[in-house]
JSON list of C-alpha atoms in Angstrom, two decimals:
[
{"chain": "A", "resi": 1, "resn": "UNK", "atom": "CA", "xyz": [110.87, 145.61, 173.81]},
{"chain": "A", "resi": 2, "resn": "UNK", "atom": "CA", "xyz": [114.51, 143.72, 174.22]},
{"chain": "A", "resi": 3, "resn": "UNK", "atom": "CA", "xyz": [115.21, 146.60, 171.47]},
{"chain": "A", "resi": 4, "resn": "UNK", "atom": "CA", "xyz": [113.87, 149.42, 173.35]},
{"chain": "A", "resi": 5, "resn": "UNK", "atom": "CA", "xyz": [115.88, 147.73, 177.02]},
{"chain": "A", "resi": 6, "resn": "UNK", "atom": "CA", "xyz": [119.17, 147.31, 175.03]},
{"chain": "A", "resi": 7, "resn": "UNK", "atom": "CA", "xyz": [118.71, 150.77, 173.83]},
{"chain": "A", "resi": 8, "resn": "UNK", "atom": "CA", "xyz": [118.08, 152.00, 177.94]},
{"chain": "A", "resi": 9, "resn": "UNK", "atom": "CA", "xyz": [120.85, 150.17, 178.87]},
{"chain": "A", "resi": 10, "resn": "UNK", "atom": "CA", "xyz": [123.76, 151.80, 176.55]},
{"chain": "A", "resi": 11, "resn": "UNK", "atom": "CA", "xyz": [121.83, 155.71, 177.58]},
{"chain": "A", "resi": 12, "resn": "UNK", "atom": "CA", "xyz": [122.87, 154.38, 181.30]},
{"chain": "A", "resi": 13, "resn": "UNK", "atom": "CA", "xyz": [126.64, 153.65, 180.21]},
{"chain": "A", "resi": 14, "resn": "UNK", "atom": "CA", "xyz": [126.48, 156.73, 178.13]},
{"chain": "A", "resi": 15, "resn": "UNK", "atom": "CA", "xyz": [125.21, 158.89, 181.50]},
{"chain": "A", "resi": 16, "resn": "UNK", "atom": "CA", "xyz": [126.98, 156.99, 183.89]},
{"chain": "A", "resi": 17, "resn": "UNK", "atom": "CA", "xyz": [130.71, 157.70, 181.54]},
{"chain": "A", "resi": 18, "resn": "UNK", "atom": "CA", "xyz": [129.65, 161.26, 181.90]},
{"chain": "A", "resi": 19, "resn": "UNK", "atom": "CA", "xyz": [128.81, 161.14, 185.11]},
{"chain": "A", "resi": 20, "resn": "UNK", "atom": "CA", "xyz": [132.81, 159.79, 185.78]},
{"chain": "A", "resi": 21, "resn": "UNK", "atom": "CA", "xyz": [134.25, 162.63, 183.53]},
{"chain": "A", "resi": 22, "resn": "UNK", "atom": "CA", "xyz": [132.36, 164.98, 184.83]},
{"chain": "A", "resi": 23, "resn": "UNK", "atom": "CA", "xyz": [133.50, 163.81, 188.67]},
{"chain": "A", "resi": 24, "resn": "UNK", "atom": "CA", "xyz": [137.02, 163.79, 187.56]},
{"chain": "A", "resi": 25, "resn": "UNK", "atom": "CA", "xyz": [137.06, 167.62, 185.87]},
{"chain": "A", "resi": 26, "resn": "UNK", "atom": "CA", "xyz": [135.54, 168.54, 189.04]},
{"chain": "A", "resi": 27, "resn": "UNK", "atom": "CA", "xyz": [137.71, 166.76, 191.57]},
{"chain": "A", "resi": 28, "resn": "UNK", "atom": "CA", "xyz": [141.23, 167.87, 189.88]},
{"chain": "A", "resi": 29, "resn": "UNK", "atom": "CA", "xyz": [140.17, 171.28, 190.12]},
{"chain": "A", "resi": 30, "resn": "UNK", "atom": "CA", "xyz": [138.31, 172.53, 193.36]},
{"chain": "A", "resi": 31, "resn": "UNK", "atom": "CA", "xyz": [140.71, 173.16, 196.18]},
{"chain": "A", "resi": 32, "resn": "UNK", "atom": "CA", "xyz": [138.76, 173.47, 199.07]},
{"chain": "A", "resi": 33, "resn": "UNK", "atom": "CA", "xyz": [140.31, 172.17, 202.48]},
{"chain": "A", "resi": 34, "resn": "UNK", "atom": "CA", "xyz": [138.30, 170.45, 205.05]},
{"chain": "A", "resi": 35, "resn": "UNK", "atom": "CA", "xyz": [138.04, 173.10, 207.46]},
{"chain": "A", "resi": 36, "resn": "UNK", "atom": "CA", "xyz": [136.62, 175.19, 205.29]},
{"chain": "A", "resi": 37, "resn": "UNK", "atom": "CA", "xyz": [133.71, 176.86, 206.47]},
{"chain": "A", "resi": 38, "resn": "UNK", "atom": "CA", "xyz": [130.80, 176.96, 203.45]},
{"chain": "A", "resi": 39, "resn": "UNK", "atom": "CA", "xyz": [131.01, 180.30, 202.72]},
{"chain": "A", "resi": 40, "resn": "UNK", "atom": "CA", "xyz": [134.86, 179.62, 202.19]},
{"chain": "A", "resi": 41, "resn": "UNK", "atom": "CA", "xyz": [133.81, 176.69, 200.03]},
{"chain": "A", "resi": 42, "resn": "UNK", "atom": "CA", "xyz": [131.08, 178.27, 198.03]},
{"chain": "A", "resi": 43, "resn": "UNK", "atom": "CA", "xyz": [133.55, 181.33, 197.40]},
{"chain": "A", "resi": 44, "resn": "UNK", "atom": "CA", "xyz": [136.59, 178.74, 195.95]},
{"chain": "A", "resi": 45, "resn": "UNK", "atom": "CA", "xyz": [133.64, 177.24, 193.92]},
{"chain": "A", "resi": 46, "resn": "UNK", "atom": "CA", "xyz": [133.28, 180.49, 192.75]},
{"chain": "A", "resi": 47, "resn": "UNK", "atom": "CA", "xyz": [136.02, 181.79, 192.22]},
{"chain": "A", "resi": 48, "resn": "UNK", "atom": "CA", "xyz": [137.34, 178.43, 190.18]},
{"chain": "A", "resi": 49, "resn": "UNK", "atom": "CA", "xyz": [134.16, 178.81, 187.80]},
{"chain": "A", "resi": 50, "resn": "UNK", "atom": "CA", "xyz": [135.36, 182.80, 186.92]},
{"chain": "A", "resi": 51, "resn": "UNK", "atom": "CA", "xyz": [138.94, 181.21, 186.88]},
{"chain": "A", "resi": 52, "resn": "UNK", "atom": "CA", "xyz": [137.95, 178.66, 184.65]},
{"chain": "A", "resi": 53, "resn": "UNK", "atom": "CA", "xyz": [135.55, 179.53, 182.49]},
{"chain": "A", "resi": 54, "resn": "UNK", "atom": "CA", "xyz": [135.58, 176.59, 179.43]},
{"chain": "A", "resi": 55, "resn": "UNK", "atom": "CA", "xyz": [136.17, 174.18, 182.46]},
{"chain": "A", "resi": 56, "resn": "UNK", "atom": "CA", "xyz": [132.38, 175.50, 184.29]},
{"chain": "A", "resi": 57, "resn": "UNK", "atom": "CA", "xyz": [131.09, 175.47, 180.28]},
{"chain": "A", "resi": 58, "resn": "UNK", "atom": "CA", "xyz": [132.86, 172.26, 180.26]},
{"chain": "A", "resi": 59, "resn": "UNK", "atom": "CA", "xyz": [130.19, 171.25, 182.98]},
{"chain": "A", "resi": 60, "resn": "UNK", "atom": "CA", "xyz": [127.64, 172.57, 181.80]},
{"chain": "A", "resi": 61, "resn": "UNK", "atom": "CA", "xyz": [127.95, 170.86, 178.85]},
{"chain": "A", "resi": 62, "resn": "UNK", "atom": "CA", "xyz": [127.86, 167.43, 180.46]},
{"chain": "A", "resi": 63, "resn": "UNK", "atom": "CA", "xyz": [125.22, 168.55, 182.60]},
{"chain": "A", "resi": 64, "resn": "UNK", "atom": "CA", "xyz": [122.82, 168.99, 179.85]},
{"chain": "A", "resi": 65, "resn": "UNK", "atom": "CA", "xyz": [123.76, 166.16, 178.03]},
{"chain": "A", "resi": 66, "resn": "UNK", "atom": "CA", "xyz": [123.24, 164.02, 181.22]},
{"chain": "A", "resi": 67, "resn": "UNK", "atom": "CA", "xyz": [119.62, 165.75, 181.35]},
{"chain": "A", "resi": 68, "resn": "UNK", "atom": "CA", "xyz": [119.00, 164.98, 177.56]},
{"chain": "A", "resi": 69, "resn": "UNK", "atom": "CA", "xyz": [119.85, 161.71, 178.05]},
{"chain": "A", "resi": 70, "resn": "UNK", "atom": "CA", "xyz": [117.92, 161.29, 181.50]},
{"chain": "A", "resi": 71, "resn": "UNK", "atom": "CA", "xyz": [114.66, 162.22, 179.24]},
{"chain": "A", "resi": 72, "resn": "UNK", "atom": "CA", "xyz": [115.53, 159.85, 176.77]},
{"chain": "A", "resi": 73, "resn": "UNK", "atom": "CA", "xyz": [115.64, 157.14, 179.26]},
{"chain": "A", "resi": 74, "resn": "UNK", "atom": "CA", "xyz": [112.11, 158.32, 180.61]},
{"chain": "A", "resi": 75, "resn": "UNK", "atom": "CA", "xyz": [110.76, 158.33, 177.02]},
{"chain": "A", "resi": 76, "resn": "UNK", "atom": "CA", "xyz": [111.32, 154.83, 176.27]},
{"chain": "A", "resi": 77, "resn": "UNK", "atom": "CA", "xyz": [110.37, 153.46, 179.68]},
{"chain": "A", "resi": 78, "resn": "UNK", "atom": "CA", "xyz": [107.02, 154.69, 179.08]},
{"chain": "A", "resi": 79, "resn": "UNK", "atom": "CA", "xyz": [107.25, 153.27, 175.45]},
{"chain": "A", "resi": 80, "resn": "UNK", "atom": "CA", "xyz": [108.29, 150.20, 177.65]},
{"chain": "A", "resi": 81, "resn": "UNK", "atom": "CA", "xyz": [105.28, 150.20, 179.64]},
{"chain": "A", "resi": 82, "resn": "UNK", "atom": "CA", "xyz": [102.73, 150.64, 176.95]},
{"chain": "A", "resi": 83, "resn": "UNK", "atom": "CA", "xyz": [104.22, 147.88, 174.50]},
{"chain": "A", "resi": 84, "resn": "UNK", "atom": "CA", "xyz": [103.89, 145.87, 177.59]},
{"chain": "A", "resi": 85, "resn": "UNK", "atom": "CA", "xyz": [100.64, 146.53, 177.79]},
{"chain": "A", "resi": 86, "resn": "UNK", "atom": "CA", "xyz": [99.91, 146.57, 174.49]},
{"chain": "A", "resi": 87, "resn": "UNK", "atom": "CA", "xyz": [101.76, 142.91, 175.16]},
{"chain": "A", "resi": 88, "resn": "UNK", "atom": "CA", "xyz": [99.34, 141.66, 177.61]},
{"chain": "A", "resi": 89, "resn": "UNK", "atom": "CA", "xyz": [96.39, 142.92, 175.92]},
{"chain": "A", "resi": 90, "resn": "UNK", "atom": "CA", "xyz": [96.94, 140.36, 173.11]},
{"chain": "A", "resi": 91, "resn": "UNK", "atom": "CA", "xyz": [98.02, 138.18, 175.06]},
{"chain": "A", "resi": 92, "resn": "UNK", "atom": "CA", "xyz": [95.11, 137.96, 176.93]},
{"chain": "A", "resi": 93, "resn": "UNK", "atom": "CA", "xyz": [92.82, 139.07, 173.63]},
{"chain": "A", "resi": 94, "resn": "UNK", "atom": "CA", "xyz": [95.00, 135.45, 172.47]},
{"chain": "A", "resi": 95, "resn": "UNK", "atom": "CA", "xyz": [93.79, 133.59, 175.15]},
{"chain": "A", "resi": 96, "resn": "UNK", "atom": "CA", "xyz": [90.41, 134.53, 175.12]},
{"chain": "A", "resi": 97, "resn": "UNK", "atom": "CA", "xyz": [89.81, 133.14, 171.14]},
{"chain": "A", "resi": 98, "resn": "UNK", "atom": "CA", "xyz": [91.46, 129.94, 172.42]},
{"chain": "A", "resi": 99, "resn": "UNK", "atom": "CA", "xyz": [88.33, 129.53, 175.04]},
{"chain": "A", "resi": 100, "resn": "UNK", "atom": "CA", "xyz": [86.03, 131.10, 172.38]},
{"chain": "A", "resi": 101, "resn": "UNK", "atom": "CA", "xyz": [86.68, 127.88, 169.87]},
{"chain": "A", "resi": 102, "resn": "UNK", "atom": "CA", "xyz": [86.81, 125.16, 173.17]},
{"chain": "A", "resi": 103, "resn": "UNK", "atom": "CA", "xyz": [83.91, 126.90, 174.09]},
{"chain": "A", "resi": 104, "resn": "UNK", "atom": "CA", "xyz": [82.28, 126.78, 170.09]},
{"chain": "A", "resi": 105, "resn": "UNK", "atom": "CA", "xyz": [83.31, 123.10, 170.21]},
{"chain": "A", "resi": 106, "resn": "UNK", "atom": "CA", "xyz": [81.04, 122.45, 173.26]},
{"chain": "A", "resi": 107, "resn": "UNK", "atom": "CA", "xyz": [78.01, 124.62, 172.07]},
{"chain": "A", "resi": 108, "resn": "UNK", "atom": "CA", "xyz": [78.07, 122.48, 168.62]},
{"chain": "A", "resi": 109, "resn": "UNK", "atom": "CA", "xyz": [78.30, 119.35, 170.61]},
{"chain": "A", "resi": 110, "resn": "UNK", "atom": "CA", "xyz": [75.57, 120.40, 172.73]},
{"chain": "A", "resi": 111, "resn": "UNK", "atom": "CA", "xyz": [73.15, 121.44, 170.08]},
{"chain": "A", "resi": 112, "resn": "UNK", "atom": "CA", "xyz": [73.86, 118.32, 168.05]},
{"chain": "A", "resi": 113, "resn": "UNK", "atom": "CA", "xyz": [72.56, 116.19, 171.12]},
{"chain": "A", "resi": 114, "resn": "UNK", "atom": "CA", "xyz": [69.45, 118.23, 171.13]},
{"chain": "A", "resi": 115, "resn": "UNK", "atom": "CA", "xyz": [68.65, 118.00, 167.81]},
{"chain": "A", "resi": 116, "resn": "UNK", "atom": "CA", "xyz": [68.97, 114.60, 168.56]},
{"chain": "A", "resi": 117, "resn": "UNK", "atom": "CA", "xyz": [67.47, 114.87, 171.62]},
{"chain": "A", "resi": 118, "resn": "UNK", "atom": "CA", "xyz": [64.22, 116.59, 170.05]},
{"chain": "A", "resi": 119, "resn": "UNK", "atom": "CA", "xyz": [64.44, 113.52, 166.95]},
{"chain": "A", "resi": 120, "resn": "UNK", "atom": "CA", "xyz": [63.73, 110.61, 169.86]},
{"chain": "A", "resi": 121, "resn": "UNK", "atom": "CA", "xyz": [61.08, 112.92, 171.55]},
{"chain": "A", "resi": 122, "resn": "UNK", "atom": "CA", "xyz": [58.79, 113.65, 168.60]},
{"chain": "A", "resi": 123, "resn": "UNK", "atom": "CA", "xyz": [59.62, 109.59, 167.82]},
{"chain": "A", "resi": 124, "resn": "UNK", "atom": "CA", "xyz": [57.79, 108.83, 171.62]},
{"chain": "A", "resi": 125, "resn": "UNK", "atom": "CA", "xyz": [55.44, 111.16, 170.81]},
{"chain": "A", "resi": 126, "resn": "UNK", "atom": "CA", "xyz": [54.80, 109.13, 168.15]},
{"chain": "A", "resi": 127, "resn": "UNK", "atom": "CA", "xyz": [54.13, 105.98, 169.88]},
{"chain": "A", "resi": 128, "resn": "UNK", "atom": "CA", "xyz": [52.58, 107.47, 172.48]},
{"chain": "A", "resi": 129, "resn": "UNK", "atom": "CA", "xyz": [49.58, 108.96, 170.29]},
{"chain": "A", "resi": 130, "resn": "UNK", "atom": "CA", "xyz": [49.78, 105.85, 169.10]},
{"chain": "A", "resi": 131, "resn": "UNK", "atom": "CA", "xyz": [48.90, 103.65, 172.25]},
{"chain": "A", "resi": 132, "resn": "UNK", "atom": "CA", "xyz": [47.08, 106.46, 174.45]},
{"chain": "A", "resi": 133, "resn": "UNK", "atom": "CA", "xyz": [44.29, 105.27, 172.31]},
{"chain": "A", "resi": 134, "resn": "UNK", "atom": "CA", "xyz": [44.57, 101.19, 173.66]},
{"chain": "A", "resi": 135, "resn": "UNK", "atom": "CA", "xyz": [46.08, 102.46, 177.10]},
{"chain": "A", "resi": 136, "resn": "UNK", "atom": "CA", "xyz": [43.21, 105.05, 177.80]},
{"chain": "A", "resi": 137, "resn": "UNK", "atom": "CA", "xyz": [40.87, 101.94, 177.33]},
{"chain": "A", "resi": 138, "resn": "UNK", "atom": "CA", "xyz": [42.38, 99.44, 179.75]},
{"chain": "A", "resi": 139, "resn": "UNK", "atom": "CA", "xyz": [44.35, 101.72, 182.27]},
{"chain": "A", "resi": 140, "resn": "UNK", "atom": "CA", "xyz": [41.84, 105.00, 182.18]},
{"chain": "A", "resi": 141, "resn": "UNK", "atom": "CA", "xyz": [44.40, 107.22, 181.32]},
{"chain": "A", "resi": 142, "resn": "UNK", "atom": "CA", "xyz": [46.67, 108.79, 179.43]},
{"chain": "A", "resi": 143, "resn": "UNK", "atom": "CA", "xyz": [50.24, 106.30, 177.86]},
{"chain": "A", "resi": 144, "resn": "UNK", "atom": "CA", "xyz": [52.37, 109.97, 178.32]},
{"chain": "A", "resi": 145, "resn": "UNK", "atom": "CA", "xyz": [51.86, 113.06, 179.47]},
{"chain": "A", "resi": 146, "resn": "UNK", "atom": "CA", "xyz": [53.91, 116.52, 179.66]},
{"chain": "A", "resi": 147, "resn": "UNK", "atom": "CA", "xyz": [54.51, 116.89, 175.98]},
{"chain": "A", "resi": 148, "resn": "UNK", "atom": "CA", "xyz": [53.79, 119.99, 175.72]},
{"chain": "A", "resi": 149, "resn": "UNK", "atom": "CA", "xyz": [56.00, 121.37, 177.71]},
{"chain": "A", "resi": 150, "resn": "UNK", "atom": "CA", "xyz": [59.20, 119.11, 177.11]},
{"chain": "A", "resi": 151, "resn": "UNK", "atom": "CA", "xyz": [62.62, 121.32, 175.68]},
{"chain": "A", "resi": 152, "resn": "UNK", "atom": "CA", "xyz": [65.81, 120.29, 175.06]},
{"chain": "A", "resi": 153, "resn": "UNK", "atom": "CA", "xyz": [68.97, 123.35, 175.55]},
{"chain": "A", "resi": 154, "resn": "UNK", "atom": "CA", "xyz": [69.86, 124.90, 172.10]},
{"chain": "A", "resi": 155, "resn": "UNK", "atom": "CA", "xyz": [72.76, 127.58, 172.10]},
{"chain": "A", "resi": 156, "resn": "UNK", "atom": "CA", "xyz": [72.70, 130.58, 170.08]},
{"chain": "A", "resi": 157, "resn": "UNK", "atom": "CA", "xyz": [75.39, 133.69, 169.07]},
{"chain": "A", "resi": 158, "resn": "UNK", "atom": "CA", "xyz": [74.73, 137.23, 168.13]},
{"chain": "A", "resi": 159, "resn": "UNK", "atom": "CA", "xyz": [78.10, 137.05, 167.65]},
{"chain": "A", "resi": 160, "resn": "UNK", "atom": "CA", "xyz": [79.33, 138.85, 170.93]},
{"chain": "A", "resi": 161, "resn": "UNK", "atom": "CA", "xyz": [77.15, 137.01, 173.45]},
{"chain": "A", "resi": 162, "resn": "UNK", "atom": "CA", "xyz": [76.43, 133.38, 173.70]},
{"chain": "A", "resi": 163, "resn": "UNK", "atom": "CA", "xyz": [72.11, 132.58, 174.83]},
{"chain": "A", "resi": 164, "resn": "UNK", "atom": "CA", "xyz": [71.63, 129.18, 176.16]},
{"chain": "A", "resi": 165, "resn": "UNK", "atom": "CA", "xyz": [67.85, 128.58, 175.17]},
{"chain": "A", "resi": 166, "resn": "UNK", "atom": "CA", "xyz": [64.92, 126.30, 175.66]},
{"chain": "A", "resi": 167, "resn": "UNK", "atom": "CA", "xyz": [63.55, 124.91, 172.77]},
{"chain": "A", "resi": 168, "resn": "UNK", "atom": "CA", "xyz": [60.18, 123.30, 172.84]},
{"chain": "A", "resi": 169, "resn": "UNK", "atom": "CA", "xyz": [59.95, 120.08, 171.27]}
]
């Protein structure tokens, strides 16, 4: 990007030099008074062009060079804008990847905790299964209920979309 900006600055500098050269050529060779009518000024410029054809051709060449340089500037400006858009997209993509890595760490931790929690629930269920017959005899009710609906979160991904699901323990 910096190179394109440098090139554009060089082109603008060259255009400025050509404009100054053109102004110098025009000022030195056109004679008109302040009180001349617009028609008289037009005639003076035409007469000057006829009398000095080489100067007229040189001015046309300068004008053509300026137009070409301005075209190059516009082209470089377009290239600069495109490269800035691409650069911005790359930065956003990099930020997204960094955020995904942080999310991946959290998802792995959730899955680890879910696995530990599921193991603890199974151990509790095993204890409840052993205690329930005695508990029924003494209190006439179950020790613990709801094991069929116990679930733990689990994060999974198909590569693009992450989903949190509940796994029944």
